[in-house]
Short mmCIF file of C-alpha atoms and ligand atoms in Angstrom, two decimals:
data_model
loop_
_atom_site.label_atom_id
_atom_site.label_comp_id
_atom_site.label_asym_id
_atom_site.label_seq_id
_atom_site.Cartn_x
_atom_site.Cartn_y
_atom_site.Cartn_z
CA UNK A 944 -21.00 -2.18 1.90
CA UNK A 945 -19.93 -4.30 -1.04
CA UNK A 946 -17.60 -7.03 -0.59
CA UNK A 947 -16.46 -6.87 -4.03
CA UNK A 948 -12.53 -5.82 -4.87
CA UNK A 949 -12.52 -2.18 -6.38
CA UNK A 950 -11.41 -1.33 -9.37
CA UNK A 951 -10.82 2.35 -11.12
CA UNK A 952 -9.68 3.75 -13.88
CA UNK A 953 -9.54 6.89 -15.82
CA UNK A 954 -9.18 8.13 -19.28
CA UNK A 955 -8.41 11.76 -20.39
CA UNK A 956 -10.97 13.81 -22.44
CA UNK A 957 -8.44 15.08 -24.69
CA UNK A 958 -9.42 14.03 -27.72
CA UNK A 959 -11.22 10.77 -29.74
CA UNK A 960 -10.95 7.18 -28.29
CA UNK A 961 -8.88 5.49 -30.28
CA UNK A 962 -8.20 1.63 -30.68
CA UNK A 963 -4.90 1.92 -28.25
CA UNK A 964 -7.37 3.24 -25.19
CA UNK A 965 -9.90 0.56 -26.12
CA UNK A 966 -7.61 -2.61 -26.51
CA UNK A 967 -5.21 -1.40 -23.99
CA UNK A 968 -7.51 -0.58 -21.23
CA UNK A 969 -11.44 0.23 -21.68
CA UNK A 970 -12.23 -3.20 -23.27
CA UNK A 971 -11.03 -4.51 -19.68
CA UNK A 972 -12.80 -2.02 -18.08
CA UNK A 973 -15.98 -3.24 -19.70
CA UNK A 974 -15.32 -7.26 -18.93
CA UNK A 975 -14.39 -5.97 -14.91
CA UNK A 976 -17.90 -4.85 -14.40
CA UNK A 977 -19.46 -8.01 -13.38
CA UNK A 978 -16.67 -9.15 -11.00
CA UNK A 979 -16.09 -5.78 -9.28
CA UNK A 980 -17.10 -2.65 -7.90
CA UNK A 981 -16.13 -0.47 -10.55
CA UNK A 982 -15.57 3.22 -11.00
CA UNK A 983 -14.14 4.65 -14.23
CA UNK A 984 -13.51 8.69 -14.37
CA UNK A 985 -13.25 11.15 -17.06
CA UNK A 986 -10.21 13.10 -15.96
CA UNK A 987 -10.98 16.70 -17.18
CA UNK A 988 -8.46 18.28 -14.42
CA UNK A 989 -5.81 16.06 -15.83
CA UNK A 990 -6.55 17.50 -19.22
CA UNK A 991 -5.82 21.02 -18.39
CA UNK A 992 -2.25 20.50 -17.92
CA UNK A 993 -1.20 20.77 -21.32
CA UNK A 994 -2.64 23.98 -23.34
CA UNK A 995 -6.29 23.30 -24.16
CA UNK A 996 -9.29 24.90 -24.89
CA UNK A 997 -12.02 25.91 -22.33
CA UNK A 998 -15.02 25.45 -24.73
CA UNK A 999 -13.59 22.27 -26.26
CA UNK A 1000 -12.90 20.59 -22.84
CA UNK A 1001 -16.33 20.35 -21.93
CA UNK A 1002 -17.40 19.63 -24.85
CA UNK A 1003 -14.88 16.43 -24.99
CA UNK A 1004 -15.68 15.27 -21.44
CA UNK A 1005 -19.39 14.79 -22.50
CA UNK A 1006 -18.16 13.32 -25.77
CA UNK A 1007 -16.01 10.53 -23.97
CA UNK A 1008 -18.49 9.95 -21.59
CA UNK A 1009 -20.84 9.09 -24.46
CA UNK A 1010 -18.39 6.96 -26.23
CA UNK A 1011 -17.59 5.32 -22.91
CA UNK A 1012 -21.05 4.17 -22.59
CA UNK A 1013 -21.16 3.06 -26.35
CA UNK A 1014 -18.33 0.81 -25.70
CA UNK A 1015 -20.32 -0.93 -22.76
CA UNK A 1016 -19.30 1.14 -19.40
CA UNK A 1017 -22.45 1.22 -17.35
CA UNK A 1018 -23.65 4.62 -16.64
CA UNK A 1019 -23.41 4.03 -12.83
CA UNK A 1020 -19.71 3.32 -13.02
CA UNK A 1021 -19.02 6.40 -14.48
CA UNK A 1022 -18.01 9.72 -12.88
CA UNK A 1023 -16.57 13.03 -14.30
CA UNK A 1024 -13.30 14.18 -11.99
CA UNK A 1025 -14.30 17.79 -11.78
CA UNK A 1026 -17.57 16.84 -10.36
CA UNK A 1027 -15.51 15.04 -7.54
CA UNK A 1028 -13.56 17.90 -5.74
CA UNK A 1029 -12.34 15.83 -2.93
CA UNK A 1030 -9.65 14.29 -5.82
CA UNK A 1031 -7.76 17.79 -6.05
CA UNK A 1032 -7.65 18.07 -2.05
CA UNK A 1033 -6.13 14.64 -1.57
CA UNK A 1034 -3.81 15.51 -4.45
CA UNK A 1035 -2.55 18.54 -2.40
CA UNK A 1036 -2.25 15.95 0.59
CA UNK A 1037 -0.36 13.79 -1.55
CA UNK A 1038 1.98 16.42 -2.82
CA UNK A 1039 3.53 16.67 0.96
CA UNK A 1040 4.11 12.71 0.35
CA UNK A 1041 5.83 12.94 -2.72
CA UNK A 1042 9.26 13.46 -4.10
CA UNK A 1043 10.19 16.21 -6.27
CA UNK A 1044 13.00 14.50 -7.84
CA UNK A 1045 10.81 11.35 -8.59
CA UNK A 1046 7.93 13.62 -10.34
CA UNK A 1047 10.74 15.27 -12.69
CA UNK A 1048 11.96 11.69 -13.40
CA UNK A 1049 8.91 10.36 -14.67
CA UNK A 1050 8.76 9.54 -18.54
CA UNK A 1051 5.52 10.94 -19.43
CA UNK A 1052 6.70 14.18 -17.68
CA UNK A 1053 10.02 14.38 -19.65
CA UNK A 1054 8.15 13.63 -22.99
CA UNK A 1055 5.31 15.95 -22.72
CA UNK A 1056 7.74 18.74 -21.29
CA UNK A 1057 9.83 18.14 -24.33
CA UNK A 1058 7.05 18.55 -26.36
CA UNK A 1059 5.70 21.97 -24.74
CA UNK A 1060 9.32 23.32 -24.85
CA UNK A 1061 9.37 23.05 -28.68
CA UNK A 1062 6.12 25.37 -28.59
CA UNK A 1063 6.58 28.89 -29.28
CA UNK A 1064 5.82 30.16 -25.87
CA UNK A 1065 7.52 26.99 -24.40
CA UNK A 1066 5.29 27.08 -21.46
CA UNK A 1067 5.44 24.08 -19.46
CA UNK A 1068 2.60 23.81 -16.30
CA UNK A 1069 3.42 22.86 -13.06
CA UNK A 1070 0.23 20.32 -13.48
CA UNK A 1071 2.11 18.72 -15.82
CA UNK A 1072 4.94 18.09 -13.16
CA UNK A 1073 1.95 17.23 -10.92
CA UNK A 1074 -0.05 15.05 -12.95
CA UNK A 1075 0.80 11.74 -11.67
CA UNK A 1076 0.19 12.69 -7.99
CA UNK A 1077 -3.27 13.84 -8.91
CA UNK A 1078 -3.54 10.40 -10.74
CA UNK A 1079 -2.66 8.67 -7.19
CA UNK A 1080 -5.29 10.61 -5.66
CA UNK A 1081 -7.88 9.56 -8.09
CA UNK A 1082 -6.96 5.68 -7.28
CA UNK A 1083 -6.36 6.11 -3.32
CA UNK A 1084 -9.83 8.38 -3.30
CA UNK A 1085 -11.55 5.00 -3.77
CA UNK A 1086 -9.03 3.14 -1.58
CA UNK A 1087 -9.13 0.79 -5.48
CA UNK A 1088 -7.25 -2.53 -5.52
CA UNK A 1089 -6.93 -2.66 -9.00
CA UNK A 1090 -6.25 -0.33 -11.84
CA UNK A 1091 -6.86 -1.39 -15.67
CA UNK A 1092 -4.29 0.46 -17.74
CA UNK A 1093 -2.11 0.18 -20.45
CA UNK A 1094 1.62 -0.49 -19.89
CA UNK A 1095 2.41 3.40 -20.46
CA UNK A 1096 0.85 4.04 -17.03
CA UNK A 1097 2.67 1.11 -14.90
CA UNK A 1098 5.49 4.04 -13.77
CA UNK A 1099 2.49 6.11 -12.31
CA UNK A 1100 1.14 3.25 -10.55
CA UNK A 1101 4.56 2.80 -8.97
CA UNK A 1102 4.40 6.36 -7.64
CA UNK A 1103 0.87 5.95 -6.54
CA UNK A 1104 2.36 2.87 -4.52
CA UNK A 1105 4.90 4.84 -3.21
CA UNK A 1106 2.71 7.62 -1.73
CA UNK A 1107 0.44 5.10 -0.22
CA UNK A 1108 3.80 3.60 1.69
CA UNK A 1109 4.99 6.97 2.79
CA UNK A 1110 1.69 8.26 3.91
CA UNK A 1111 0.32 5.29 5.85
CA UNK A 1112 4.17 5.03 7.41
CA UNK A 1113 3.71 8.99 8.78
CA UNK A 1114 0.03 8.35 10.15
CA UNK A 1115 1.03 4.76 11.49
CA UNK A 1116 -1.65 2.77 10.03
CA UNK A 1117 -2.27 0.66 7.11
CA UNK A 1118 -5.21 2.70 5.83
CA UNK A 1119 -4.54 3.59 1.94
CA UNK A 1120 -4.44 0.45 -0.17
CA UNK A 1121 -1.23 -0.04 -2.72
CA UNK A 1122 -3.12 -0.41 -6.39
CA UNK A 1123 -2.09 -3.13 -8.42
CA UNK A 1124 -2.01 -2.51 -12.30
CA UNK A 1125 -4.26 -4.76 -14.50
CA UNK A 1126 -2.85 -5.50 -17.93
CA UNK A 1127 -4.56 -7.12 -20.70
CA UNK A 1128 -2.77 -9.23 -23.62
CA UNK A 1129 -2.41 -5.89 -25.45
CA UNK A 1130 -0.77 -3.58 -23.19
CA UNK A 1131 0.83 -1.23 -25.93
CA UNK A 1132 -0.75 -0.85 -29.60
CA UNK A 1133 1.43 0.71 -32.05
CA UNK A 1134 0.92 3.90 -33.96
CA UNK A 1135 -0.17 2.42 -37.66
CA UNK A 1136 1.94 5.44 -38.97
CA UNK A 1137 4.71 4.91 -36.76
CA UNK A 1138 4.86 1.21 -35.38
CA UNK A 1139 8.04 2.03 -33.18
CA UNK A 1140 5.83 4.35 -30.97
CA UNK A 1141 2.48 4.01 -29.43
CA UNK A 1142 -0.75 4.91 -30.75
CA UNK A 1143 -1.84 8.18 -28.93
CA UNK A 1144 -3.79 11.30 -29.66
CA UNK A 1145 -1.01 13.63 -28.49
CA UNK A 1146 1.47 12.33 -31.01
CA UNK A 1147 -0.93 13.99 -33.82
CA UNK A 1148 -3.71 12.47 -36.27
CA UNK A 1149 -2.05 10.18 -38.32
CA UNK A 1150 -0.76 8.46 -34.85
CA UNK A 1151 -4.13 7.31 -33.96
CA UNK A 1152 -7.60 5.27 -35.21
CA UNK A 1153 -10.31 6.92 -33.78
CA UNK A 1154 -12.87 3.94 -32.48
CA UNK A 1155 -15.78 6.12 -34.05
CA UNK A 1156 -14.20 7.12 -37.17
CA UNK A 1157 -16.29 6.50 -40.44
CA UNK A 1158 -15.50 3.17 -41.74
CA UNK A 1159 -13.47 4.46 -44.78
CA UNK A 1160 -11.49 6.44 -42.64
CA UNK A 1161 -10.41 3.32 -40.85
CA UNK A 1162 -9.75 1.02 -43.77
CA UNK A 1163 -7.59 3.70 -45.36
CA UNK A 1164 -5.68 4.35 -42.63
CA UNK A 1165 -4.87 0.48 -42.01
CA UNK A 1166 -4.36 0.62 -45.63
CA UNK A 1167 -1.17 2.96 -45.52
CA UNK A 1168 -0.04 1.15 -42.20
CA UNK A 1169 3.62 0.90 -42.33
CA UNK A 1170 4.69 -2.64 -42.43
CA UNK A 1171 8.37 -3.05 -43.76
CA UNK A 1172 9.84 -2.19 -47.02
CA UNK A 1173 11.58 -5.38 -48.17
CA UNK A 1174 10.13 -8.80 -48.93
CA UNK A 1175 8.40 -11.29 -46.18
CA UNK A 1176 11.24 -13.55 -44.49
CA UNK A 1177 10.53 -16.05 -41.99
CA UNK A 1178 13.17 -14.17 -39.72
CA UNK A 1179 11.87 -11.35 -36.74
CA UNK A 1180 8.55 -9.97 -37.49
CA UNK A 1181 8.60 -6.07 -38.17
CA UNK A 1182 6.82 -4.02 -35.33
CA UNK A 1183 4.46 -2.87 -37.90
CA UNK A 1184 3.12 -6.58 -38.81
CA UNK A 1185 3.19 -7.79 -35.49
CA UNK A 1186 0.87 -4.78 -34.58
CA UNK A 1187 -1.28 -5.51 -37.40
CA UNK A 1188 -1.54 -9.30 -36.23
CA UNK A 1189 -1.98 -7.86 -32.50
CA UNK A 1190 -5.10 -5.78 -33.81
CA UNK A 1191 -6.52 -8.76 -35.39
CA UNK A 1192 -5.94 -10.99 -32.29
CA UNK A 1193 -7.78 -8.02 -29.95
CA UNK A 1194 -10.59 -8.10 -32.27
CA UNK A 1195 -10.86 -11.77 -31.31
CA UNK A 1196 -10.60 -13.14 -35.03
CA UNK A 1197 -8.74 -16.07 -33.95
CA UNK A 1198 -9.36 -17.99 -37.13
CA UNK A 1199 -8.33 -15.54 -39.50
CA UNK A 1200 -5.20 -14.63 -37.54
CA UNK A 1201 -4.06 -18.65 -37.39
CA UNK A 1202 -4.77 -18.50 -41.18
CA UNK A 1203 -2.67 -15.47 -41.78
CA UNK A 1204 0.10 -16.26 -39.18
CA UNK A 1205 0.75 -19.61 -41.18
CA UNK A 1206 1.00 -17.81 -44.32
CA UNK A 1207 3.44 -15.75 -42.83
CA UNK A 1208 5.54 -18.53 -41.21
CA UNK A 1209 5.64 -19.82 -44.87
CA UNK A 1210 7.05 -16.99 -46.19
CA UNK A 1211 3.44 -16.52 -48.22
CA UNK A 1212 1.77 -13.61 -46.44
CA UNK A 1213 0.51 -10.66 -48.70
CA UNK A 1214 0.36 -7.42 -46.58
CA UNK A 1215 -2.60 -6.75 -48.64
CA UNK A 1216 -4.59 -9.75 -47.43
CA UNK A 1217 -3.71 -8.93 -43.45
CA UNK A 1218 -4.53 -5.36 -43.95
CA UNK A 1219 -7.85 -5.88 -45.78
CA UNK A 1220 -8.65 -8.63 -42.65
CA UNK A 1221 -7.67 -6.08 -39.80
CA UNK A 1222 -9.27 -2.83 -41.43
CA UNK A 1223 -12.86 -5.04 -41.73
CA UNK A 1224 -12.36 -6.54 -38.36
CA UNK A 1225 -12.10 -3.01 -36.95
CA UNK A 1226 -14.83 -1.49 -39.03
CA UNK A 1227 -17.11 -4.08 -37.66
CA UNK A 1228 -16.27 -3.23 -34.25
CA UNK A 1229 -16.85 0.29 -34.97
CA UNK A 1230 -19.68 0.06 -36.62
CA UNK A 1231 -21.44 -1.54 -33.40
CA UNK A 1232 -19.97 1.10 -31.24
CA UNK A 1233 -21.51 3.97 -33.44
CA UNK A 1234 -25.02 2.03 -33.69
CA UNK A 1235 -25.10 2.13 -29.93
CA UNK A 1236 -24.00 5.83 -29.95
CA UNK A 1237 -26.81 6.69 -32.17
CA UNK A 1238 -28.90 5.75 -29.68
CA UNK A 1239 -27.15 7.28 -26.61
CA UNK A 1240 -27.58 10.88 -28.79
CA UNK A 1241 -31.23 10.69 -29.06
CA UNK A 1242 -31.36 10.64 -25.58
CA UNK A 1243 -28.59 13.25 -24.70
CA UNK A 1244 -29.96 15.10 -21.83
CA UNK A 1245 -31.18 12.14 -19.65
CA UNK A 1246 -27.67 10.34 -20.33
CA UNK A 1247 -25.99 13.86 -18.87
CA UNK A 1248 -28.23 13.70 -16.00
CA UNK A 1249 -27.40 10.20 -15.01
CA UNK A 1250 -23.93 10.82 -15.23
CA UNK A 1251 -24.15 13.86 -12.89
CA UNK A 1252 -26.18 11.62 -10.48
CA UNK A 1253 -23.56 8.82 -10.60
CA UNK A 1254 -20.75 11.22 -10.11
CA UNK A 1255 -22.88 12.55 -6.88
CA UNK A 1256 -22.78 8.82 -5.75
CA UNK A 1257 -19.43 8.27 -6.47
CA UNK A 1258 -18.49 11.44 -4.76
CA UNK A 1259 -19.88 9.87 -1.34
CA UNK A 1260 -16.96 7.20 -1.63
CA UNK A 1261 -14.71 9.84 -2.29
CA UNK A 1262 -15.76 12.12 0.78
CA UNK A 1263 -15.58 9.07 3.17
CA UNK A 1264 -11.85 8.73 2.24
CA UNK A 1265 -11.12 12.39 2.32
CA UNK A 1266 -12.42 12.71 6.02
CA UNK A 1267 -10.36 9.84 7.26
CA UNK A 1268 -7.28 10.87 5.65
CA UNK A 1269 -7.62 14.29 7.22
CA UNK A 1270 -8.21 13.08 10.38
CA UNK A 1271 -5.15 11.03 10.42
CA UNK A 1272 -2.88 13.37 8.95
CA UNK A 1273 -3.53 15.94 11.69
CA UNK A 1274 -6.09 18.30 9.80
CA UNK A 1275 -9.29 19.27 10.31
CA UNK A 1276 -12.78 18.48 8.77
CA UNK A 1277 -15.16 21.02 8.32
CA UNK A 1278 -18.72 20.12 9.74
CA UNK A 1279 -21.19 19.05 7.24
P1 TYM B 2162 -4.84 8.01 -21.47
O1 TYM B 2162 -6.09 9.11 -21.42
O2 TYM B 2162 -3.79 8.47 -21.94
O3 TYM B 2162 -5.28 6.51 -21.88
C1 TYM B 2162 -6.51 5.99 -21.27
C2 TYM B 2162 -5.90 4.66 -21.39
O4 TYM B 2162 -5.58 4.10 -22.21
C3 TYM B 2162 -4.22 3.26 -22.35
N1 TYM B 2162 -3.51 3.85 -23.41
C4 TYM B 2162 -3.13 2.36 -24.36
N2 TYM B 2162 -2.99 1.03 -24.09
C5 TYM B 2162 -2.26 0.51 -25.13
N3 TYM B 2162 -1.58 1.20 -25.90
C6 TYM B 2162 -1.69 2.42 -26.63
N4 TYM B 2162 -1.56 2.82 -27.51
C7 TYM B 2162 -2.52 3.32 -25.50
N5 TYM B 2162 -2.66 4.32 -25.27
C8 TYM B 2162 -3.50 4.65 -24.09
C9 TYM B 2162 -3.82 4.00 -21.18
O5 TYM B 2162 -2.82 3.18 -20.63
C10 TYM B 2162 -4.61 4.42 -20.12
O6 TYM B 2162 -4.82 2.88 -19.51
N6 TYM B 2162 -2.76 9.34 -17.10
C11 TYM B 2162 -3.77 8.33 -17.77
C12 TYM B 2162 -5.39 8.96 -17.29
C13 TYM B 2162 -5.30 8.92 -15.86
C14 TYM B 2162 -5.61 7.47 -14.82
C15 TYM B 2162 -5.98 8.11 -13.27
C16 TYM B 2162 -5.47 6.34 -15.27
C17 TYM B 2162 -5.75 9.73 -14.69
N7 TYM B 2162 -5.91 9.33 -13.38
C18 TYM B 2162 -6.27 6.91 -12.24
C19 TYM B 2162 -5.66 5.06 -14.22
C20 TYM B 2162 -5.88 5.60 -12.66
C21 TYM B 2162 -3.97 8.66 -19.00
O7 TYM B 2162 -3.57 9.84 -19.52
O8 TYM B 2162 -4.61 7.83 -20.00
#
């Protein structure tokens, strides 16, 4: 058994991976692979909590698996949530250690249920309320120590720690591990169309820049990024400009960052220069990812088989935890 600390994180297959996902979390996932025992999941059960299309769900799940590998996630660290059904069984057990009140106060639940209530049929699924409990199960089924995520997941992590504490108290043993978040320097990349909100798929197409977009689309989106309306002054930096600087830094373009920041501090920054530099930095990154993706597409079948195998291997760890949890909870384990 490996002595390394365990890292777990997941992403929803609800559309394109964007620069917010990448700089907020996934880039960190890649870097952590050398130091920790890492497990990264594509959480298709979570993607069912909002209205969805069944055919698209499976397509998006594979699409994301390919894209995660294209940005540098090793296939042996990847799994698909529905191939590890132990997550949902642990979720049920965790439901019984979660307060309904706390769930209904979750920011994401409030945002997304409001969004759903505004649609024609106003349907809000019980799955949406239960979403963070399944997330806690995703983490705890591997007894993960660390969870690299963006800031928007902090509240969910806190809930997971509450569940762990309540469970451990109930069974009288410190069996489950209270997970800690790992944040990057860029915990919240903003939408370039509205820099007061986070870059996000669920907010609509103009609110995210896909990591695999064609170069002209990326340039165009950055060109039309909201900065501010007036002249640049040496006062408080506007959120839009700050976000563009953040993107530049996140791309490790330190020289360009310093030089443009100097212009800003001297009141001489031309937005067009900042936007062109950011646009080109993102395009450069994206081109590398697209090239890698092309290689993976050439051996599609093999890549899918590898992921089925890695999911089966990762499932072994989940089985072990679930067995122990059921034992400690007073439940029975089947003979297998
Ligand atoms: P998801 O699919 O929305 O996003 C995946 C990761 O990207 C981060 N992220 C951002 N970071 C910075 N700026 C942004 N604009 C931005 N947008 C997204 C998210 O914080 C996340 O880390 N609930 C999770 C999925 C999940 C999960 C888990 C995560 C399910 N089970 C267990 C960790 C552990 C989600 O919806 O992520």
